[in-house]
Amino acid sequence: MARLKLTFLGTGTSQGVPIIGSDHPVCLSKNPKDKRLRCSVMLSWGDFNFVIDTGPDFRQQMLRENVSTLSGVLYTHEHTDHIIGLDDIRPFFYRDRVDIPIYAEERVLEALVKRFQYILESDSLYPGTPNVVRNVIKEAEKIHLGGKEIIPIRVMHGRLPIVGFKVENLMYCTDVKTVPEASLKYFENLDVLVINALRIEQHYTHFTLKEALDFIKKVNPKKAYLTHVSHLLGFHDEVEAQLPDNVHLAYDGLALEL
């Protein structure tokens, strides 16, 4: 079985970093690691490339990583910064003329249909749209993609139930504020945990840095990477220097091989 590779396509929060018009020092930073596109990752193995979420920067991310094939898209939830780039899967369809599967909970698929009726509603299809196959996923029900087993795991984004994804000993979660007790077993014995850490100050729907670090300490993965980061967390290099040895601040373009 081919080795799994995780590529951080974007590690920023909903506005990205820098924020338009901001004079915050982090937004003015010249360090490339302080430039954060909207949050997304790509899971690759063999000839397969599966993307988790298609945010506003999806096109730019695909160009930067020189991605020429797309095997499918998995969605964590329906917020704009995680779905709005769906239209940009068109070049992959035009190239290979192969239907592109998307995987999401039923509620999320319904939201996608409302936003992208011209792609996803059979009686509203617009000429030139890609052929998309909708697949309903359910919490803790395994899906099999390209010979690998992927499990959607329930986490909470404030009051909104969303999913993270576990593949092999990797767990990817973003926009988490709490993790239900029933989900904790899936976080045991991880090689890699990717989890959000928005900022220092409290936030209603996202882990703060302290909350993320407390959760990482609780589940004790071999390594953890922080994502969905705002400018308010601070400069990349300064934050990285203060983290525990097994925790790192992810950045756009970072690639991990498991």
Tab-separated table of C-alpha atoms in Angstrom, residues 136-226:
chain	number	residue	atom	x	y	z
A	136	VAL	CA	-23.674	10.918	2.014
A	137	ILE	CA	-21.328	10.185	4.890
A	138	LYS	CA	-22.329	9.495	8.466
A	139	GLU	CA	-20.561	9.849	11.760
A	140	ALA	CA	-18.235	6.908	12.509
A	141	GLU	CA	-19.286	4.995	9.351
A	142	LYS	CA	-16.217	3.958	7.389
A	143	ILE	CA	-15.797	4.945	3.775
A	144	HIS	CA	-13.309	3.259	1.454
A	145	LEU	CA	-11.423	5.418	-1.005
A	146	GLY	CA	-8.554	4.239	-3.167
A	147	GLY	CA	-7.929	1.230	-0.961
A	148	LYS	CA	-7.803	3.227	2.268
A	149	GLU	CA	-10.339	3.413	5.066
A	150	ILE	CA	-11.470	6.871	6.147
A	151	ILE	CA	-13.686	7.496	9.164
A	152	PRO	CA	-15.736	10.690	9.680
A	153	ILE	CA	-15.493	11.630	13.359
A	154	ARG	CA	-17.984	13.859	15.166
A	155	VAL	CA	-16.642	17.065	16.664
A	156	MET	CA	-18.458	20.262	17.601
A	157	HIS	CA	-17.948	23.692	16.023
A	158	GLY	CA	-19.704	25.622	18.780
A	159	ARG	CA	-23.245	24.244	18.522
A	160	LEU	CA	-22.780	22.971	14.972
A	161	PRO	CA	-21.973	19.261	14.599
A	162	ILE	CA	-19.213	18.823	12.018
A	163	VAL	CA	-16.744	16.067	11.174
A	164	GLY	CA	-13.037	15.467	11.244
A	165	PHE	CA	-11.485	12.631	9.265
A	166	LYS	CA	-9.298	9.764	10.430
A	167	VAL	CA	-7.169	7.806	7.969
A	168	GLU	CA	-4.650	5.289	9.246
A	169	ASN	CA	-3.124	6.910	12.365
A	170	LEU	CA	-3.759	10.454	11.160
A	171	MET	CA	-6.621	12.600	12.411
A	172	TYR	CA	-7.525	15.874	10.707
A	173	CYS	CA	-9.885	18.220	12.546
A	174	THR	CA	-10.589	21.891	12.060
A	175	ASP	CA	-13.058	24.407	13.504
A	176	VAL	CA	-13.323	22.386	16.719
A	177	LYS	CA	-14.510	23.819	20.021
A	178	THR	CA	-15.393	20.585	21.830
A	179	VAL	CA	-15.004	16.867	21.222
A	180	PRO	CA	-17.837	14.581	22.368
A	181	GLU	CA	-16.903	11.845	24.808
A	182	ALA	CA	-17.966	9.177	22.304
A	183	SER	CA	-15.411	10.453	19.782
A	184	LEU	CA	-12.395	10.400	22.078
A	185	LYS	CA	-11.577	6.740	21.355
A	186	TYR	CA	-10.706	7.689	17.782
A	187	PHE	CA	-8.028	10.065	19.046
A	188	GLU	CA	-6.099	7.345	20.862
A	189	ASN	CA	-2.625	6.255	19.708
A	190	LEU	CA	-2.396	8.719	16.829
A	191	ASP	CA	0.831	9.266	14.950
A	192	VAL	CA	-0.353	12.683	13.776
A	193	LEU	CA	-3.151	14.947	14.991
A	194	VAL	CA	-4.025	18.102	13.079
A	195	ILE	CA	-6.205	20.430	15.146
A	196	ASN	CA	-7.231	24.078	15.051
A	197	ALA	CA	-5.822	26.837	17.279
A	198	LEU	CA	-7.396	30.122	16.288
A	199	ARG	CA	-5.847	32.633	18.682
A	200	ILE	CA	-4.907	33.330	22.313
A	201	GLU	CA	-8.195	34.958	23.349
A	202	GLN	CA	-11.399	32.992	23.904
A	203	HIS	CA	-13.645	32.265	20.930
A	204	TYR	CA	-17.166	30.836	20.901
A	205	THR	CA	-16.658	28.229	18.195
A	206	HIS	CA	-12.912	27.528	17.943
A	207	PHE	CA	-10.157	26.152	20.154
A	208	THR	CA	-7.832	28.781	21.545
A	209	LEU	CA	-4.136	27.917	21.668
A	210	LYS	CA	-4.426	26.833	25.304
A	211	GLU	CA	-7.486	24.697	24.600
A	212	ALA	CA	-5.749	23.048	21.643
A	213	LEU	CA	-2.631	22.327	23.700
A	214	ASP	CA	-4.707	20.976	26.588
A	215	PHE	CA	-6.559	18.660	24.213
A	216	ILE	CA	-3.308	17.502	22.604
A	217	LYS	CA	-1.893	16.720	26.036
A	218	LYS	CA	-5.050	14.764	26.865
A	219	VAL	CA	-5.019	12.518	23.774
A	220	ASN	CA	-1.203	12.416	23.508
A	221	PRO	CA	-0.461	11.915	19.790
A	222	LYS	CA	3.134	11.343	18.722
A	223	LYS	CA	2.990	14.646	16.832
A	224	ALA	CA	0.430	17.414	16.519
A	225	TYR	CA	0.106	20.278	14.057
A	226	LEU	CA	-1.928	23.423	14.620
